């Protein structure tokens, strides 16, 4: 059970207080009602309806194809399951970059149609105008720096970001800017642990890491990865807390065999 289960509802203010108190924040992704219900009841602080749904739910190679309508569908399913966690919804690729008016319209659609509590956006200075406009409408924004998967074709690879001094300096500058603009929290993905710790120490907002070491204020993983449902993805930062792939495969095989051998259904399992 989570240390912070005593909190009734997680808000952006509570997350800020947790950082000041040195209490770590636990965040995982979810994309559907059933999983989100189990996750929320387990005491998770933040549920991210990530655009990683594009990979783990829809089977796309990248996060780029998922649409605003699809994100709203996933987010609405999660929101209906949740009593306590803060639900953050990823703004999908193409709905906020380079056009702050479109960005605000996209964020408003997410909030109105899914009931999500906040949005997450990838990038720093280059999306500052969109972030400002969304914040001005009273919509909380979570930032995301480091490896930003929506820019995968610019990076060309999913390897660790900001190892070079120039990129590290830009990341520190962007993180400070995002805090000044008013984002309530920041995700740092796949960057050196020392750099992530430095950023977390220099910001008063919570910094949540994925592949960013232990010196940050919280951690996030993709649910399907940490449950061991995805077999072909094994980055160093991923800890698997279950082997659901094996458990599910065994259950499916037993069912198939039972049906074919007339073991299922038995006398008690029929009317
Ligand atoms: O889409 C997602 O799941 C994410 C996390 C990896 C932070 O952005």
Coordinates of C-alpha atoms and ligand atoms in Angstrom, one line a residue:
X1 CA 0.0 0.0 0.0
X2 CA 1.3 3.5 -0.9
X3 CA 2.7 5.6 1.9
X4 CA 0.5 8.4 0.7
X5 CA -2.8 6.5 0.6
X6 CA -4.1 8.8 3.4
X7 CA -4.5 11.6 0.9
X8 CA -8.1 11.6 -0.5
X9 CA -7.5 13.0 -3.9
X10 CA -4.1 13.8 -5.5
X11 CA -4.0 17.3 -6.8
X12 CA -1.1 19.3 -8.4
X13 CA -0.8 21.1 -5.0
X14 CA -0.4 17.8 -3.1
X15 CA 2.3 16.8 -5.5
X16 CA 4.1 20.1 -4.9
X17 CA 3.8 19.5 -1.1
X18 CA 5.1 16.0 -1.5
X19 CA 8.2 17.3 -3.2
X20 CA 8.8 19.9 -0.4
X21 CA 8.3 17.1 2.2
X22 CA 10.8 14.8 0.3
X23 CA 8.0 12.2 -0.3
X24 CA 8.5 10.3 -3.6
X25 CA 5.8 10.3 -6.2
X26 CA 4.8 7.1 -8.0
X27 CA 3.4 7.3 -11.5
X28 CA 2.4 4.7 -14.1
X29 CA 0.6 4.7 -17.4
X30 CA -2.8 3.3 -18.1
X31 CA -5.1 3.3 -21.1
X32 CA -8.2 1.5 -20.2
X33 CA -10.9 1.3 -17.5
X34 CA -10.1 -2.2 -16.0
X35 CA -6.3 -1.6 -15.5
X36 CA -6.8 2.0 -14.3
X37 CA -9.3 0.7 -11.6
X38 CA -6.8 -1.8 -10.3
X39 CA -4.0 0.8 -10.4
X40 CA -5.9 3.5 -8.7
X41 CA -7.0 1.2 -5.9
X42 CA -3.4 0.2 -5.4
X43 CA -2.6 3.8 -4.4
X44 CA -0.7 5.2 -7.4
X45 CA -0.3 9.0 -7.2
X46 CA -0.4 9.9 -10.9
X47 CA -1.9 7.9 -13.8
X48 CA -0.5 9.0 -17.2
X49 CA -2.6 8.3 -20.2
X50 CA 0.5 8.2 -22.3
X51 CA 0.8 8.4 -26.1
X52 CA 2.7 5.2 -25.6
X53 CA -0.8 3.8 -26.2
X54 CA 0.2 4.2 -29.8
X55 CA 2.8 1.4 -29.2
X56 CA 1.4 -0.8 -26.5
X57 CA -2.3 -0.6 -27.4
X58 CA -2.3 0.0 -31.1
X59 CA 1.0 -1.7 -32.2
X60 CA 2.5 1.3 -33.9
X61 CA 6.3 1.6 -34.0
X62 CA 6.3 5.2 -32.7
X63 CA 4.0 7.5 -30.7
X64 CA 3.4 9.7 -33.7
X65 CA 0.3 8.1 -35.3
X66 CA -2.0 8.3 -32.3
X67 CA -4.8 10.9 -32.8
X68 CA -6.5 13.3 -30.4
X69 CA -9.8 11.4 -30.7
X70 CA -8.0 8.2 -29.8
X71 CA -6.2 9.8 -26.8
X72 CA -9.6 11.2 -25.6
X73 CA -11.1 7.7 -25.9
X74 CA -8.3 6.2 -23.7
X75 CA -8.3 9.0 -21.2
X76 CA -12.1 8.9 -20.8
X77 CA -11.9 5.2 -20.0
X78 CA -9.2 5.8 -17.4
X79 CA -11.0 8.8 -15.8
X80 CA -14.2 6.7 -15.3
X81 CA -12.1 4.2 -13.2
X82 CA -10.3 6.6 -11.0
X83 CA -11.2 7.9 -7.5
X84 CA -7.9 9.2 -6.2
X85 CA -5.0 9.5 -8.6
X86 CA -4.3 12.6 -10.7
X87 CA -5.0 11.7 -14.4
X88 CA -2.5 13.3 -16.8
X89 CA -3.2 13.0 -20.5
X90 CA -0.5 13.2 -23.2
X91 CA -1.2 15.7 -26.0
X92 CA -0.5 13.7 -29.1
X93 CA 2.0 14.7 -31.8
X94 CA 0.7 17.4 -34.2
X95 CA -1.9 18.9 -31.8
X96 CA 0.2 21.6 -30.1
X97 CA 3.5 22.1 -31.9
X98 CA 3.9 25.5 -33.8
X99 CA 0.4 26.7 -33.2
X100 CA -0.7 27.9 -29.7
X101 CA -4.3 28.5 -30.7
X102 CA -4.6 24.9 -32.0
X103 CA -2.7 23.7 -28.8
X104 CA -5.3 25.4 -26.6
X105 CA -8.2 23.9 -28.6
X106 CA -6.6 20.4 -28.3
X107 CA -6.1 20.8 -24.6
X108 CA -9.7 22.0 -24.1
X109 CA -11.0 19.0 -26.0
X110 CA -9.0 16.7 -23.8
X111 CA -10.3 18.3 -20.6
X112 CA -13.9 18.6 -21.7
X113 CA -14.3 15.3 -23.5
X114 CA -12.2 12.9 -21.3
X115 CA -12.5 14.6 -17.9
X116 CA -8.7 14.3 -17.5
X117 CA -7.1 16.5 -14.8
X118 CA -4.0 17.8 -16.7
X119 CA -2.1 17.5 -20.0
X120 CA 1.5 16.6 -20.7
X121 CA 3.5 18.1 -23.5
X122 CA 7.0 17.3 -24.9
X123 CA 9.5 20.1 -25.4
X124 CA 11.0 23.3 -24.0
X125 CA 11.5 26.8 -25.4
X126 CA 10.0 25.8 -28.8
X127 CA 6.6 25.1 -27.3
X128 CA 6.6 27.9 -24.7
X129 CA 3.9 29.9 -26.4
X130 CA 1.5 26.8 -26.5
X131 CA 2.2 26.0 -22.9
X132 CA 1.5 29.6 -21.8
X133 CA -1.8 29.7 -23.7
X134 CA -3.0 26.4 -22.2
X135 CA -2.0 27.5 -18.7
X136 CA -3.9 30.8 -19.2
X137 CA -7.1 28.7 -19.6
X138 CA -6.5 27.1 -16.2
X139 CA -5.4 23.8 -17.5
X140 CA -2.4 22.3 -15.6
X141 CA 0.5 21.3 -17.7
X142 CA 3.2 18.6 -17.1
X143 CA 6.4 19.1 -19.1
X144 CA 8.6 16.4 -20.7
X145 CA 12.3 16.8 -21.6
X146 CA 15.2 14.6 -22.4
X147 CA 14.2 11.7 -24.7
X148 CA 11.0 13.0 -26.2
X149 CA 9.6 10.2 -28.3
X150 CA 7.5 12.5 -30.5
X151 CA 10.8 13.8 -31.9
X152 CA 12.3 10.4 -32.6
X153 CA 12.8 11.2 -36.3
X154 CA 14.9 14.2 -35.3
X155 CA 17.0 12.2 -32.8
X156 CA 17.2 9.1 -35.1
X157 CA 17.6 6.8 -32.0
X158 CA 16.1 6.0 -28.6
X159 CA 19.5 6.2 -26.8
X160 CA 20.3 8.3 -23.7
X161 CA 19.9 12.1 -24.3
X162 CA 21.9 15.1 -23.0
X163 CA 25.2 13.3 -22.5
X164 CA 27.0 16.1 -24.3
X165 CA 27.4 19.4 -22.5
X166 CA 25.6 21.5 -25.0
X167 CA 22.4 19.4 -24.9
X168 CA 22.7 19.1 -21.1
X169 CA 22.9 23.0 -20.8
X170 CA 19.8 23.4 -23.1
X171 CA 17.9 20.8 -21.0
X172 CA 18.7 22.7 -17.7
X173 CA 17.6 26.0 -19.4
X174 CA 14.4 24.5 -20.7
X175 CA 13.6 22.9 -17.3
X176 CA 14.0 26.3 -15.6
X177 CA 11.9 28.0 -18.3
X178 CA 9.1 25.4 -17.9
X179 CA 9.0 26.0 -14.2
X180 CA 8.9 29.8 -14.8
X181 CA 6.0 29.4 -17.2
X182 CA 4.1 27.5 -14.6
X183 CA 4.1 23.8 -15.4
X184 CA 3.2 21.8 -12.2
X185 CA 5.7 18.9 -12.8
X186 CA 8.3 17.7 -15.2
X187 CA 9.1 14.3 -16.7
X188 CA 12.8 13.6 -17.5
X189 CA 13.2 10.7 -19.8
X190 CA 16.5 8.7 -20.4
X191 CA 19.1 11.2 -19.4
X192 CA 22.2 10.8 -17.1
X193 CA 21.3 10.4 -13.4
X194 CA 23.6 13.2 -12.3
X195 CA 22.0 15.6 -14.7
X196 CA 18.5 14.6 -13.6
X197 CA 19.4 15.0 -10.0
X198 CA 20.8 18.5 -10.6
X199 CA 17.6 19.5 -12.4
X200 CA 15.4 18.2 -9.6
X201 CA 17.5 20.0 -7.0
X202 CA 17.3 23.3 -8.9
X203 CA 13.5 23.2 -9.3
X204 CA 10.8 23.5 -6.7
X205 CA 8.2 21.6 -8.9
X206 CA 8.3 17.7 -8.8
X207 CA 10.6 16.1 -11.3
X208 CA 9.5 12.5 -12.4
X209 CA 12.1 10.3 -14.0
X210 CA 12.0 7.4 -16.4
X211 CA 15.5 6.2 -17.0
X212 CA 16.8 9.2 -15.1
X213 CA 18.1 7.6 -11.9
X214 CA 17.1 7.9 -8.3
X215 CA 17.9 11.5 -7.6
X216 CA 14.6 12.8 -8.8
X217 CA 11.2 13.3 -7.0
X218 CA 9.4 10.3 -8.5
X219 CA 9.4 7.6 -11.1
X220 CA 7.2 6.6 -14.0
X221 CA 7.1 3.4 -16.1
X222 CA 4.9 2.2 -18.9
X223 CA 2.4 -0.3 -17.2
X224 CA 2.7 -3.0 -19.9
X225 CA 6.5 -3.0 -19.6
X226 CA 6.7 -3.1 -15.7
X227 CA 4.1 -5.9 -15.7
X228 CA 6.3 -7.9 -18.1
X229 CA 3.7 -8.1 -20.9
X230 CA 6.1 -6.7 -23.5
X231 CA 8.9 -9.2 -24.1
X232 CA 10.8 -7.4 -26.8
X233 CA 11.6 -4.1 -24.9
X234 CA 14.4 -4.4 -22.2
X235 CA 16.1 -1.0 -21.6
X236 CA 18.4 -0.9 -18.6
X237 CA 16.1 1.3 -16.6
X238 CA 13.1 -1.1 -16.8
X239 CA 12.4 -3.2 -13.7
X240 CA 9.8 -5.9 -14.4
X241 CA 7.5 -6.4 -11.3
X242 CA 5.7 -9.4 -12.8
X243 CA 5.9 -11.8 -15.7
X244 CA 2.4 -11.4 -17.0
X245 CA 3.4 -12.5 -20.5
X246 CA 4.1 -16.0 -19.1
X247 CA 1.1 -16.1 -16.8
X248 CA -1.3 -15.0 -19.6
X249 CA 0.2 -17.3 -22.2
X250 CA -0.2 -20.2 -19.8
X251 CA -3.8 -19.3 -19.1
X252 CA -4.6 -18.9 -22.8
X253 CA -3.0 -22.3 -23.6
X254 CA -4.9 -24.0 -20.8
X255 CA -8.2 -22.5 -22.0
X256 CA -7.6 -23.5 -25.6
X257 CA -6.7 -27.1 -24.6
X258 CA -9.7 -27.3 -22.3
X259 CA -12.1 -26.2 -25.1
X260 CA -10.6 -28.6 -27.6
X261 CA -10.6 -31.5 -25.2
X262 CA -14.2 -30.8 -24.0
X263 CA -12.9 -30.1 -20.4
X264 CA -14.6 -26.7 -20.6
X265 CA -17.4 -26.1 -19.8
X266 CA -18.2 -28.8 -17.2
X267 CA -21.6 -29.7 -15.7
X268 CA -21.4 -26.8 -13.1
X269 CA -20.5 -24.3 -15.7
X270 CA -23.7 -24.5 -17.7
X271 CA -27.5 -23.8 -17.3
Ligands
LIG1 O1 3.8 8.1 -23.3 C1 4.3 7.7 -22.2 O2 4.1 6.6 -21.7 C2 5.3 8.6 -21.6 C3 6.1 8.1 -20.5 C4 7.1 7.2 -21.0 C5 6.6 9.2 -19.6 O3 5.4 9.7 -22.0

